[in-house]
Amino acid sequence: MEFSIEKTVRQGAMCIAVSPDGSRAAVSSERSVGIYTLPELKREGSFRLSNPGTMVFLSDSRSLLILNTTGVLYLWDGTELERLGDWHVPEWYENPLHYIGEDTVLWAAVGGVWRYHVPSRTMTRLYETEQNVQLGPVENGVVRFAECKRSYIGLHPIDFVTMTTEGEVLSRVTTREKLPECFWPGCWTDDGSFVYGAQLIPQNLTGLREEGCIFRVDTRSGEVLVRKSVDLYSMNTGFSVQRGLVVQRSHALQKDIVFRDPGSLEELGRIEYDAMLGKLDLNPLEEVVFLDDETFLLGSWSRLFRLRVTG
């Protein structure tokens, strides 16, 4: 894969949310949120907010929910910012809000799965656990998620749970072997697999000598389908699925974005910050959001880029 830069904006982009109608993007930096038109990236406005994090637009493509780093939920209606409540949800900030319709969102973290209904301002815990939870796809009123023991060392089974958005558990599958903890967000591929990375894999588990490993696990059988030796640089390595590609990004000072095949996990392309985007100290790449099959937004701590896949 080869890429070209179409536009650069001087705006920190630690999180990017695109509206349902594709007309605008919300982009968060450390102390503010900017609203931009798409695909032009023309700034419509902004508002100040300390430590904004995960965001999601509601159905009107104008109202925006923001959960900040202290667990405070806000609603921006296009003109005013309203504080909805403070739930001190631990480790929320790398687990995105999921819009499920009727102005309702889900999110998950250590402690369980929550549902928030905006019109009634009602928060409901649907699932309670002391483990780390990572939400997967939400389709037809059913959500899938991974439940992992939160531990920096040791090997543990991972549970994959299927549940209705009303909180009824439909099924649970446990991995056939104990695996390293999925500390940072993994992703769910179209075939029902869960992909995540772990640092410093014990030699007796994989026989691999690199610093880390990427796993692809069948969530319906619990079988590990692929384990691939890589250098993750940091346990703070997250994965997402964009346009059929697994996107690997590090939230430490390793600055690359890696695009992988969702089946084999082989590397298909890489964006190196220093080589392509300029030498800016301490500016790791934070976010990737595809607008179509060729165009995507790429965010760092100090810049927002619009790039195109050229080959």
mmCIF file of C-alpha atoms in Angstrom, residues 4 8 26 42 76 95 118 140 147 169 194 204 210 231 288 303 308:
data_model
loop_
_atom_site.group_PDB
_atom_site.id
_atom_site.type_symbol
_atom_site.label_atom_id
_atom_site.label_comp_id
_atom_site.label_asym_id
_atom_site.label_seq_id
_atom_site.Cartn_x
_atom_site.Cartn_y
_atom_site.Cartn_z
ATOM 1 C CA SER A 4 -0.349 10.506 -0.424
ATOM 2 C CA THR A 8 -2.861 18.880 6.802
ATOM 3 C CA ALA A 26 -15.525 15.887 15.489
ATOM 4 C CA LYS A 42 -13.141 23.130 6.766
ATOM 5 C CA TRP A 76 -22.835 19.061 22.614
ATOM 6 C CA ASN A 95 -13.149 1.733 24.705
ATOM 7 C CA VAL A 118 -29.896 10.504 26.019
ATOM 8 C CA ASN A 140 -30.046 -6.325 15.444
ATOM 9 C CA GLU A 147 -14.134 -10.379 28.827
ATOM 10 C CA VAL A 169 -26.761 -13.135 27.998
ATOM 11 C CA PHE A 194 -11.114 -11.142 17.641
ATOM 12 C CA ASN A 204 6.967 -21.433 26.394
ATOM 13 C CA GLU A 210 10.095 -11.059 19.268
ATOM 14 C CA ASP A 231 7.554 -5.971 17.716
ATOM 15 C CA VAL A 288 -7.361 6.328 11.716
ATOM 16 C CA ARG A 303 -1.978 17.355 13.441
ATOM 17 C CA ARG A 308 -5.435 8.788 0.079
#
